[in-house]
Amino acid sequence: MMMASGGVNCGLAIGTYAETEDIGFVERVKRRTNGQVVFEISSFPKLGIAGLDSLRLIEDGTLDSAQIYSGYVGGDFPIMDMSNPWGLFATQQDQLDMIDAIQPKMAEVTLENGGVQIAYMMTAHNYTFAKPQVDGLDDLQGLKVRSHSTVLSDLLSGMGTDPQFIAFADVYTALERGVIDGAISCGSCGHGLRWYEVSDYLVGPIVSVGHSWFAVNADRWNAMPPDLQNIVLEEGARHAYLNRQLLFEHFAPNAIAQNVEQGMTEVPFTDEMKAAQRQSAIENVVPGWVERVGGPPSEAAVIFNDVVAPIVKVQINPDGTASATE
C-alpha cells in the first residue's frame, strides 16, 4: 500500500538513518508478512497532493496510508495541534511526557476520521535556517520566515517575525531567490534538502519535538487478517521506540553537526530570545489555538488543562487567555 509522507525522508521507516543499521519499519513488515503487507513510501509533492488533505484522502480511500502531521491537518482538525504546541516546552523531555499523555486522543480523532494509527514518529529540534546574520531578538524583527503550521506562525508573529507558508519542496528556491529570509524545520530535514547551500545561520533551537504519526485507511486495515495487523502494530511500536531512543542521543546533535560541516554557523537562542519565545507561546499560541477549538469549554481545552498544563506549567483561563502557573 502507498504511504504518503510530508517530503521528509522517514529514515527509521525505510532504514536509511546512518545512526542505525536497522532495516526499518517498511522492510521489517514486508519480511515478517512474507510480502503480504508492503508499504511504498512517496512524498506529498511527488504524488501531487498537499499535506493539508492527508487525513481526508485517507478517509475517502484516495490514500492507503499517510504520515499525519498536526501542522498540516490542524486547520480541519484543530484539536490535533495539541500535539505540537510550539514554544511551551523547557525541555524535549517535557514534550515526550505530553505526547505520552495525549497520544490516545490523537489516535481516537484519527480513527473518527477514517484512519487507524499504526505508529508515531518524532523529529528533534527545529531551527531557523537564516540567510541574514541573526545574533539576537532584534535581528528577528520583520524577517520573512517560512512556517509549517498555524501554531508555529502564531509563535513567530509574537517574536516579531513575518511568518510565511511555503510548500516544503519550494523552500530552497524561495531562500535562493530572497523571497524569504529564513525557514524553520528540523535540522536534519533542512539538511536533507540542502538548505545549507542557501542559508548561513542555524538559529535556535525551538525546543519542540516534531510529532506525527502513520495512519492506514480504516477499510484497508479492517480487511487485513488479524495476524498481519498484529505484525504491523508490533513493528509500529518498535519503530516508535527506536525513534525515541535515538532522538536525543543522535538526531539532535547530528542535526547541528551536519549543517555546521557544510559551512553554517550555529547561533543558540539568547536568554532574551528564549523569554520572548515563551511569552509568545502564552500570549499568542495558546489563546489562538483555544479560539480555533471552540473556546475554553471545548473538549480540547479541557484536555489541555487536565493533561498538558501540569507539564508545561501554563493553563487556559476562563476568558480564553493563558497564564503561567509558576
CSV table of N, CA and C in Angstrom, one decimal, residues 137-300:
chain,number,residue,atom,x,y,z
A,137,LEU,N,17.3,38.9,19.5
A,137,LEU,CA,15.9,39.1,19.2
A,137,LEU,C,15.7,40.3,18.2
A,138,ASP,N,16.5,41.3,18.3
A,138,ASP,CA,16.3,42.5,17.4
A,138,ASP,C,16.5,42.1,15.9
A,139,ASP,N,17.3,41.1,15.7
A,139,ASP,CA,17.6,40.7,14.3
A,139,ASP,C,16.5,39.9,13.7
A,140,LEU,N,15.6,39.4,14.6
A,140,LEU,CA,14.4,38.6,14.1
A,140,LEU,C,13.3,39.5,13.6
A,141,GLN,N,13.3,40.8,14.0
A,141,GLN,CA,12.2,41.6,13.7
A,141,GLN,C,12.0,41.9,12.2
A,142,GLY,N,10.8,41.5,11.7
A,142,GLY,CA,10.5,41.7,10.3
A,142,GLY,C,11.0,40.7,9.3
A,143,LEU,N,11.8,39.7,9.8
A,143,LEU,CA,12.3,38.7,8.9
A,143,LEU,C,11.1,37.8,8.4
A,144,LYS,N,11.1,37.6,7.1
A,144,LYS,CA,10.2,36.7,6.5
A,144,LYS,C,10.7,35.2,6.6
A,145,VAL,N,10.0,34.5,7.5
A,145,VAL,CA,10.4,33.1,7.8
A,145,VAL,C,9.3,32.1,7.5
A,146,ARG,N,9.7,31.1,6.7
A,146,ARG,CA,8.8,30.0,6.4
A,146,ARG,C,8.4,29.2,7.6
A,147,SER,N,7.1,29.1,7.8
A,147,SER,CA,6.5,28.3,8.9
A,147,SER,C,5.8,27.1,8.3
A,148,HIS,N,5.6,26.1,9.2
A,148,HIS,CA,4.9,24.9,8.7
A,148,HIS,C,3.7,24.5,9.5
A,149,SER,N,3.2,25.5,10.3
A,149,SER,CA,1.9,25.3,10.9
A,149,SER,C,1.3,26.6,11.4
A,150,THR,N,0.0,26.6,11.7
A,150,THR,CA,-0.6,27.8,12.2
A,150,THR,C,-0.1,28.1,13.6
A,151,VAL,N,0.1,27.1,14.4
A,151,VAL,CA,0.7,27.3,15.8
A,151,VAL,C,2.0,27.9,15.7
A,152,LEU,N,2.9,27.4,14.8
A,152,LEU,CA,4.2,28.0,14.7
A,152,LEU,C,4.2,29.4,14.2
A,153,SER,N,3.3,29.7,13.3
A,153,SER,CA,3.1,31.1,12.8
A,153,SER,C,2.7,32.0,13.9
A,154,ASP,N,1.8,31.6,14.8
A,154,ASP,CA,1.5,32.4,15.9
A,154,ASP,C,2.7,32.7,16.8
A,155,LEU,N,3.5,31.7,17.0
A,155,LEU,CA,4.7,31.8,17.8
A,155,LEU,C,5.6,32.9,17.2
A,156,LEU,N,5.9,32.7,15.9
A,156,LEU,CA,6.8,33.6,15.2
A,156,LEU,C,6.3,35.0,15.2
A,157,SER,N,5.0,35.2,15.0
A,157,SER,CA,4.5,36.6,14.9
A,157,SER,C,4.7,37.3,16.3
A,158,GLY,N,4.5,36.5,17.4
A,158,GLY,CA,4.7,37.1,18.7
A,158,GLY,C,6.2,37.4,19.0
A,159,MET,N,7.1,36.8,18.2
A,159,MET,CA,8.5,37.1,18.4
A,159,MET,C,9.0,38.2,17.4
A,160,GLY,N,8.1,38.7,16.6
A,160,GLY,CA,8.5,39.8,15.7
A,160,GLY,C,8.8,39.4,14.3
A,161,THR,N,8.7,38.1,13.9
A,161,THR,CA,9.0,37.8,12.5
A,161,THR,C,7.7,37.8,11.7
A,162,ASP,N,7.9,37.7,10.4
A,162,ASP,CA,6.7,37.7,9.5
A,162,ASP,C,6.6,36.3,8.9
A,163,PRO,N,5.8,35.4,9.5
A,163,PRO,CA,5.7,34.0,9.0
A,163,PRO,C,5.1,33.9,7.6
A,164,GLN,N,5.7,33.0,6.9
A,164,GLN,CA,5.2,32.7,5.5
A,164,GLN,C,5.0,31.2,5.4
A,165,PHE,N,3.9,30.8,4.7
A,165,PHE,CA,3.6,29.4,4.5
A,165,PHE,C,4.0,29.1,3.0
A,166,ILE,N,5.0,28.3,2.9
A,166,ILE,CA,5.5,27.9,1.6
A,166,ILE,C,5.7,26.3,1.6
A,167,ALA,N,5.3,25.7,0.5
A,167,ALA,CA,5.5,24.2,0.5
A,167,ALA,C,6.9,23.8,0.7
A,168,PHE,N,7.1,22.7,1.5
A,168,PHE,CA,8.4,22.3,1.9
A,168,PHE,C,9.3,22.2,0.7
A,169,ALA,N,8.8,21.6,-0.4
A,169,ALA,CA,9.6,21.4,-1.6
A,169,ALA,C,10.1,22.7,-2.3
A,170,ASP,N,9.4,23.8,-2.0
A,170,ASP,CA,9.7,25.1,-2.6
A,170,ASP,C,10.6,26.0,-1.8
A,171,VAL,N,10.9,25.6,-0.6
A,171,VAL,CA,11.7,26.4,0.3
A,171,VAL,C,13.1,26.8,-0.2
A,172,TYR,N,13.8,25.8,-0.8
A,172,TYR,CA,15.1,26.0,-1.3
A,172,TYR,C,15.1,27.2,-2.3
A,173,THR,N,14.2,27.1,-3.3
A,173,THR,CA,14.2,28.2,-4.3
A,173,THR,C,13.8,29.5,-3.7
A,174,ALA,N,12.9,29.5,-2.7
A,174,ALA,CA,12.5,30.8,-2.1
A,174,ALA,C,13.6,31.4,-1.3
A,175,LEU,N,14.4,30.6,-0.6
A,175,LEU,CA,15.6,31.1,0.0
A,175,LEU,C,16.6,31.6,-1.0
A,176,GLU,N,16.8,30.8,-2.0
A,176,GLU,CA,17.8,31.2,-3.0
A,176,GLU,C,17.5,32.5,-3.7
A,177,ARG,N,16.2,32.8,-3.9
A,177,ARG,CA,15.8,34.0,-4.6
A,177,ARG,C,15.5,35.2,-3.7
A,178,GLY,N,15.6,34.9,-2.4
A,178,GLY,CA,15.4,36.0,-1.5
A,178,GLY,C,13.9,36.3,-1.2
A,179,VAL,N,13.0,35.4,-1.6
A,179,VAL,CA,11.6,35.5,-1.3
A,179,VAL,C,11.3,35.5,0.2
A,180,ILE,N,12.1,34.7,0.9
A,180,ILE,CA,12.1,34.6,2.3
A,180,ILE,C,13.5,34.8,2.9
A,181,ASP,N,13.5,35.2,4.1
A,181,ASP,CA,14.8,35.4,4.8
A,181,ASP,C,15.3,34.1,5.6
A,182,GLY,N,14.4,33.2,5.8
A,182,GLY,CA,14.7,32.0,6.6
A,182,GLY,C,13.6,31.0,6.5
A,183,ALA,N,13.8,29.9,7.0
A,183,ALA,CA,12.8,28.8,7.0
A,183,ALA,C,13.1,27.9,8.3
A,184,ILE,N,12.0,27.5,8.9
A,184,ILE,CA,12.0,26.6,10.1
A,184,ILE,C,11.7,25.2,9.7
A,185,SER,N,12.6,24.3,10.2
A,185,SER,CA,12.4,22.9,10.1
A,185,SER,C,13.3,22.2,11.0
A,186,CYS,N,13.2,20.9,11.2
A,186,CYS,CA,14.1,20.2,12.0
A,186,CYS,C,15.5,20.2,11.3
A,187,GLY,N,16.6,20.2,12.1
A,187,GLY,CA,17.9,20.3,11.5
A,187,GLY,C,18.2,19.3,10.4
A,188,SER,N,17.9,18.1,10.6
A,188,SER,CA,18.1,17.1,9.6
A,188,SER,C,17.2,17.2,8.4
A,189,CYS,N,16.0,17.7,8.6
A,189,CYS,CA,15.1,17.9,7.5
A,189,CYS,C,15.7,19.0,6.5
A,190,GLY,N,16.1,20.1,7.1
A,190,GLY,CA,16.7,21.1,6.2
A,190,GLY,C,18.0,20.7,5.6
A,191,HIS,N,18.7,19.9,6.3
A,191,HIS,CA,20.0,19.4,5.8
A,191,HIS,C,19.7,18.5,4.6
A,192,GLY,N,18.7,17.7,4.7
A,192,GLY,CA,18.3,16.7,3.7
A,192,GLY,C,18.0,17.4,2.4
A,193,LEU,N,17.5,18.6,2.4
A,193,LEU,CA,17.1,19.4,1.2
A,193,LEU,C,18.2,20.4,0.9
A,194,ARG,N,19.3,20.3,1.6
A,194,ARG,CA,20.5,21.2,1.2
A,194,ARG,C,20.2,22.7,1.4
A,195,TRP,N,19.4,23.0,2.5
A,195,TRP,CA,19.2,24.4,2.8
A,195,TRP,C,20.5,25.1,3.2
A,196,TYR,N,21.5,24.4,3.6
A,196,TYR,CA,22.8,25.0,3.9
A,196,TYR,C,23.4,25.7,2.7
A,197,GLU,N,23.0,25.3,1.5
A,197,GLU,CA,23.5,26.0,0.3
A,197,GLU,C,22.9,27.4,0.1
A,198,VAL,N,21.8,27.7,0.7
A,198,VAL,CA,21.1,28.9,0.5
A,198,VAL,C,20.8,29.7,1.8
A,199,SER,N,21.4,29.3,2.9
A,199,SER,CA,21.3,30.0,4.2
A,199,SER,C,22.6,29.8,4.9
A,200,ASP,N,22.9,30.7,5.9
A,200,ASP,CA,24.2,30.7,6.5
A,200,ASP,C,24.1,30.5,8.0
A,201,TYR,N,23.0,30.7,8.7
A,201,TYR,CA,22.9,30.7,10.1
A,201,TYR,C,21.8,29.7,10.6
A,202,LEU,N,22.2,28.9,11.5
A,202,LEU,CA,21.3,27.9,12.1
A,202,LEU,C,20.9,28.4,13.5
A,203,VAL,N,19.7,29.0,13.6
A,203,VAL,CA,19.3,29.7,14.8
A,203,VAL,C,18.3,28.9,15.6
A,204,GLY,N,18.6,28.8,16.9
A,204,GLY,CA,17.6,28.1,17.8
A,204,GLY,C,18.3,27.3,18.9
A,205,PRO,N,17.7,26.2,19.3
A,205,PRO,CA,16.5,25.7,18.6
A,205,PRO,C,15.2,26.2,19.3
A,206,ILE,N,14.1,26.0,18.6
A,206,ILE,CA,12.8,26.0,19.3
A,206,ILE,C,12.7,24.6,19.9
A,207,VAL,N,12.7,24.5,21.2
A,207,VAL,CA,12.6,23.2,21.9
A,207,VAL,C,11.3,22.6,21.7
A,208,SER,N,11.2,21.7,20.8
A,208,SER,CA,9.9,21.1,20.5
A,208,SER,C,10.2,19.9,19.6
A,209,VAL,N,9.6,18.8,20.0
A,209,VAL,CA,9.7,17.5,19.2
A,209,VAL,C,8.6,17.6,18.1
A,210,GLY,N,9.0,17.5,16.8
A,210,GLY,CA,8.1,17.5,15.7
A,210,GLY,C,7.4,16.1,15.7
A,211,HIS,N,6.1,16.1,16.1
A,211,HIS,CA,5.4,14.9,16.4
A,211,HIS,C,4.4,14.6,15.3
A,212,SER,N,4.4,13.4,14.7
A,212,SER,CA,3.5,13.0,13.7
A,212,SER,C,3.2,11.5,13.8
A,213,TRP,N,2.3,11.0,13.0
A,213,TRP,CA,2.0,9.5,13.1
A,213,TRP,C,1.6,9.0,11.8
A,214,PHE,N,1.8,7.7,11.7
A,214,PHE,CA,1.4,6.9,10.5
A,214,PHE,C,0.0,6.4,10.6
A,215,ALA,N,-0.9,6.6,9.6
A,215,ALA,CA,-2.2,6.1,9.7
A,215,ALA,C,-2.6,5.3,8.4
A,216,VAL,N,-3.4,4.3,8.6
A,216,VAL,CA,-3.9,3.5,7.4
A,216,VAL,C,-5.4,3.7,7.3
A,217,ASN,N,-5.8,3.7,6.0
A,217,ASN,CA,-7.3,3.8,5.8
A,217,ASN,C,-8.0,2.6,6.5
A,218,ALA,N,-9.1,3.0,7.2
A,218,ALA,CA,-9.7,2.0,8.1
A,218,ALA,C,-10.3,0.8,7.3
A,219,ASP,N,-10.8,1.0,6.1
A,219,ASP,CA,-11.3,-0.1,5.4
A,219,ASP,C,-10.2,-1.1,5.0
A,220,ARG,N,-9.1,-0.5,4.5
A,220,ARG,CA,-7.9,-1.4,4.2
A,220,ARG,C,-7.5,-2.1,5.4
A,221,TRP,N,-7.4,-1.4,6.6
A,221,TRP,CA,-7.0,-2.1,7.8
A,221,TRP,C,-7.9,-3.2,8.2
A,222,ASN,N,-9.2,-2.9,8.2
A,222,ASN,CA,-10.2,-3.9,8.6
A,222,ASN,C,-10.2,-5.1,7.7
A,223,ALA,N,-9.8,-5.0,6.5
A,223,ALA,CA,-9.8,-6.1,5.5
A,223,ALA,C,-8.5,-7.0,5.7
A,224,MET,N,-7.6,-6.5,6.6
A,224,MET,CA,-6.3,-7.2,6.8
A,224,MET,C,-6.6,-8.3,7.9
A,225,PRO,N,-6.1,-9.5,7.7
A,225,PRO,CA,-6.2,-10.5,8.7
A,225,PRO,C,-5.6,-10.1,10.0
A,226,PRO,N,-6.2,-10.5,11.2
A,226,PRO,CA,-5.7,-10.1,12.5
A,226,PRO,C,-4.2,-10.4,12.7
A,227,ASP,N,-3.7,-11.5,12.2
A,227,ASP,CA,-2.3,-11.8,12.4
A,227,ASP,C,-1.4,-10.8,11.7
A,228,LEU,N,-1.8,-10.4,10.5
A,228,LEU,CA,-1.0,-9.4,9.8
A,228,LEU,C,-1.1,-8.0,10.5
A,229,GLN,N,-2.3,-7.7,11.0
A,229,GLN,CA,-2.5,-6.4,11.8
A,229,GLN,C,-1.5,-6.4,13.0
A,230,ASN,N,-1.5,-7.5,13.7
A,230,ASN,CA,-0.6,-7.6,14.9
A,230,ASN,C,0.9,-7.4,14.5
A,231,ILE,N,1.3,-7.9,13.4
A,231,ILE,CA,2.7,-7.7,12.9
A,231,ILE,C,2.9,-6.2,12.7
A,232,VAL,N,2.0,-5.6,12.0
A,232,VAL,CA,2.2,-4.2,11.6
A,232,VAL,C,2.2,-3.3,12.9
A,233,LEU,N,1.3,-3.6,13.9
A,233,LEU,CA,1.3,-2.9,15.1
A,233,LEU,C,2.6,-3.1,16.0
A,234,GLU,N,3.0,-4.4,16.0
A,234,GLU,CA,4.3,-4.7,16.7
A,234,GLU,C,5.5,-3.9,16.1
A,235,GLU,N,5.5,-3.9,14.8
A,235,GLU,CA,6.6,-3.2,14.1
A,235,GLU,C,6.5,-1.6,14.3
A,236,GLY,N,5.2,-1.2,14.3
A,236,GLY,CA,5.0,0.2,14.5
A,236,GLY,C,5.4,0.6,15.9
A,237,ALA,N,5.1,-0.2,16.9
A,237,ALA,CA,5.6,0.1,18.3
A,237,ALA,C,7.1,0.1,18.4
A,238,ARG,N,7.7,-0.9,17.7
A,238,ARG,CA,9.2,-1.0,17.7
A,238,ARG,C,9.8,0.3,17.0
A,239,HIS,N,9.2,0.7,15.9
A,239,HIS,CA,9.6,1.9,15.2
A,239,HIS,C,9.6,3.1,16.1
A,240,ALA,N,8.5,3.3,16.8
A,240,ALA,CA,8.3,4.4,17.7
A,240,ALA,C,9.4,4.4,18.8
A,241,TYR,N,9.6,3.2,19.4
A,241,TYR,CA,10.5,3.1,20.5
A,241,TYR,C,11.9,3.4,20.0
A,242,LEU,N,12.3,2.9,18.8
A,242,LEU,CA,13.7,3.1,18.3
A,242,LEU,C,13.9,4.6,18.0
A,243,ASN,N,12.9,5.2,17.4
A,243,ASN,CA,12.9,6.6,17.1
A,243,ASN,C,13.1,7.4,18.3
A,244,ARG,N,12.4,7.1,19.4
A,244,ARG,CA,12.5,7.8,20.7
A,244,ARG,C,13.9,7.6,21.3
A,245,GLN,N,14.4,6.4,21.2
A,245,GLN,CA,15.7,6.2,21.8
A,245,GLN,C,16.8,7.0,21.2
A,246,LEU,N,16.7,7.1,19.8
A,246,LEU,CA,17.8,7.8,19.1
A,246,LEU,C,17.6,9.3,19.0
A,247,LEU,N,16.4,9.8,19.5
A,247,LEU,CA,16.1,11.2,19.3
A,247,LEU,C,17.1,12.1,19.9
A,248,PHE,N,17.5,11.9,21.2
A,248,PHE,CA,18.4,12.8,21.9
A,248,PHE,C,19.8,12.4,21.7
A,249,GLU,N,20.1,11.1,21.6
A,249,GLU,CA,21.4,10.6,21.6
A,249,GLU,C,22.1,10.9,20.2
A,250,HIS,N,21.3,10.9,19.2
A,250,HIS,CA,21.9,11.0,17.8
A,250,HIS,C,21.3,12.1,17.0
A,251,PHE,N,20.0,12.1,16.9
A,251,PHE,CA,19.3,13.0,15.9
A,251,PHE,C,19.6,14.5,16.2
A,252,ALA,N,19.4,14.9,17.5
A,252,ALA,CA,19.6,16.3,17.8
A,252,ALA,C,21.0,16.8,17.6
A,253,PRO,N,22.1,16.2,18.2
A,253,PRO,CA,23.4,16.7,18.0
A,253,PRO,C,23.9,16.5,16.5
A,254,ASN,N,23.5,15.4,15.9
A,254,ASN,CA,23.9,15.2,14.5
A,254,ASN,C,23.3,16.3,13.6
A,255,ALA,N,22.1,16.7,13.9
A,255,ALA,CA,21.5,17.7,13.0
A,255,ALA,C,22.3,19.0,13.0
A,256,ILE,N,22.9,19.4,14.1
A,256,ILE,CA,23.7,20.6,14.2
A,256,ILE,C,25.0,20.3,13.4
A,257,ALA,N,25.7,19.2,13.8
A,257,ALA,CA,27.0,18.9,13.2
A,257,ALA,C,26.9,18.8,11.7
A,258,GLN,N,25.9,18.2,11.1
A,258,GLN,CA,25.8,18.0,9.7
A,258,GLN,C,25.7,19.4,9.0
A,259,ASN,N,25.0,20.3,9.5
A,259,ASN,CA,24.9,21.6,8.9
A,259,ASN,C,26.1,22.5,9.1
A,260,VAL,N,26.7,22.4,10.3
A,260,VAL,CA,27.9,23.2,10.5
A,260,VAL,C,29.0,22.7,9.6
A,261,GLU,N,29.1,21.4,9.4
A,261,GLU,CA,30.1,20.8,8.5
A,261,GLU,C,30.0,21.4,7.1
A,262,GLN,N,28.8,21.8,6.7
A,262,GLN,CA,28.5,22.4,5.4
A,262,GLN,C,28.7,23.9,5.4
A,263,GLY,N,29.2,24.4,6.5
A,263,GLY,CA,29.6,25.9,6.5
A,263,GLY,C,28.6,26.8,7.2
A,264,MET,N,27.5,26.2,7.8
A,264,MET,CA,26.6,27.1,8.5
A,264,MET,C,27.2,27.4,9.9
A,265,THR,N,26.7,28.5,10.4
A,265,THR,CA,27.1,29.0,11.8
A,265,THR,C,26.0,28.7,12.7
A,266,GLU,N,26.2,28.0,13.8
A,266,GLU,CA,25.2,27.8,14.8
A,266,GLU,C,25.0,29.0,15.7
A,267,VAL,N,23.8,29.5,15.9
A,267,VAL,CA,23.5,30.6,16.7
A,267,VAL,C,22.5,30.2,17.7
A,268,PRO,N,22.9,29.9,19.0
A,268,PRO,CA,22.0,29.5,20.0
A,268,PRO,C,21.1,30.7,20.4
A,269,PHE,N,19.9,30.4,20.8
A,269,PHE,CA,19.0,31.4,21.3
A,269,PHE,C,19.6,32.1,22.5
A,270,THR,N,19.5,33.4,22.6
A,270,THR,CA,19.9,34.1,23.8
A,270,THR,C,18.8,34.0,24.8
A,271,ASP,N,19.1,34.4,26.1
A,271,ASP,CA,18.1,34.3,27.1
A,271,ASP,C,16.9,35.2,26.7
A,272,GLU,N,17.2,36.3,26.1
A,272,GLU,CA,16.1,37.2,25.7
A,272,GLU,C,15.2,36.5,24.7
A,273,MET,N,15.8,35.8,23.7
A,273,MET,CA,15.0,35.1,22.7
A,273,MET,C,14.2,34.0,23.3
A,274,LYS,N,14.8,33.3,24.3
A,274,LYS,CA,14.1,32.2,25.0
A,274,LYS,C,12.9,32.8,25.7
A,275,ALA,N,13.1,33.9,26.4
A,275,ALA,CA,12.0,34.5,27.1
A,275,ALA,C,10.9,35.0,26.2
A,276,ALA,N,11.3,35.6,25.1
A,276,ALA,CA,10.3,36.1,24.1
A,276,ALA,C,9.5,34.9,23.5
A,277,GLN,N,10.2,33.8,23.3
A,277,GLN,CA,9.5,32.6,22.8
A,277,GLN,C,8.4,32.1,23.7
A,278,ARG,N,8.7,32.0,25.0
A,278,ARG,CA,7.7,31.5,26.0
A,278,ARG,C,6.6,32.5,26.1
A,279,GLN,N,6.9,33.8,26.1
A,279,GLN,CA,5.9,34.8,26.2
A,279,GLN,C,4.9,34.8,25.0
A,280,SER,N,5.5,34.6,23.8
A,280,SER,CA,4.7,34.5,22.7
A,280,SER,C,3.8,33.2,22.7
A,281,ALA,N,4.3,32.2,23.2
A,281,ALA,CA,3.5,30.9,23.3
A,281,ALA,C,2.3,31.1,24.3
A,282,ILE,N,2.6,31.8,25.4
A,282,ILE,CA,1.5,32.1,26.3
A,282,ILE,C,0.5,33.1,25.8
A,283,GLU,N,1.0,34.1,25.1
A,283,GLU,CA,0.1,35.2,24.7
A,283,GLU,C,-0.5,35.0,23.3
A,284,ASN,N,0.1,34.2,22.5
A,284,ASN,CA,-0.4,34.0,21.1
A,284,ASN,C,-0.7,32.6,20.8
A,285,VAL,N,0.2,31.7,21.0
A,285,VAL,CA,0.0,30.3,20.6
A,285,VAL,C,-1.3,29.7,21.3
A,286,VAL,N,-1.3,29.7,22.6
A,286,VAL,CA,-2.4,29.0,23.3
A,286,VAL,C,-3.7,29.7,23.1
A,287,PRO,N,-3.8,31.0,23.3
A,287,PRO,CA,-5.1,31.7,23.0
A,287,PRO,C,-5.6,31.5,21.6
A,288,GLY,N,-4.7,31.5,20.6
A,288,GLY,CA,-5.1,31.3,19.2
A,288,GLY,C,-5.7,29.9,19.0
A,289,TRP,N,-5.0,29.0,19.6
A,289,TRP,CA,-5.5,27.6,19.5
A,289,TRP,C,-6.8,27.4,20.2
A,290,VAL,N,-7.0,28.0,21.4
A,290,VAL,CA,-8.2,27.8,22.1
A,290,VAL,C,-9.4,28.4,21.3
A,291,GLU,N,-9.2,29.5,20.6
A,291,GLU,CA,-10.2,30.0,19.8
A,291,GLU,C,-10.6,29.1,18.6
A,292,ARG,N,-9.6,28.4,18.0
A,292,ARG,CA,-9.8,27.5,16.9
A,292,ARG,C,-10.6,26.2,17.3
A,293,VAL,N,-10.4,25.8,18.6
A,293,VAL,CA,-11.0,24.6,19.0
A,293,VAL,C,-12.4,24.8,19.6
A,294,GLY,N,-12.8,26.1,19.7
A,294,GLY,CA,-14.1,26.3,20.2
A,294,GLY,C,-14.2,27.0,21.6
A,295,GLY,N,-13.1,27.5,22.1
A,295,GLY,CA,-13.1,28.2,23.4
A,295,GLY,C,-12.8,27.3,24.6
A,296,PRO,N,-12.7,28.0,25.8
A,296,PRO,CA,-12.3,27.3,27.0
A,296,PRO,C,-13.2,26.1,27.3
A,297,PRO,N,-14.6,26.1,27.0
A,297,PRO,CA,-15.4,24.9,27.4
A,297,PRO,C,-15.2,23.7,26.5
A,298,SER,N,-14.5,23.9,25.4
A,298,SER,CA,-14.3,22.8,24.4
A,298,SER,C,-13.6,21.6,25.0
A,299,GLU,N,-13.8,20.4,24.4
A,299,GLU,CA,-13.2,19.2,24.9
A,299,GLU,C,-11.7,19.4,24.8
A,300,ALA,N,-11.2,20.0,23.8
A,300,ALA,CA,-9.7,20.1,23.6
A,300,ALA,C,-9.1,21.0,24.7
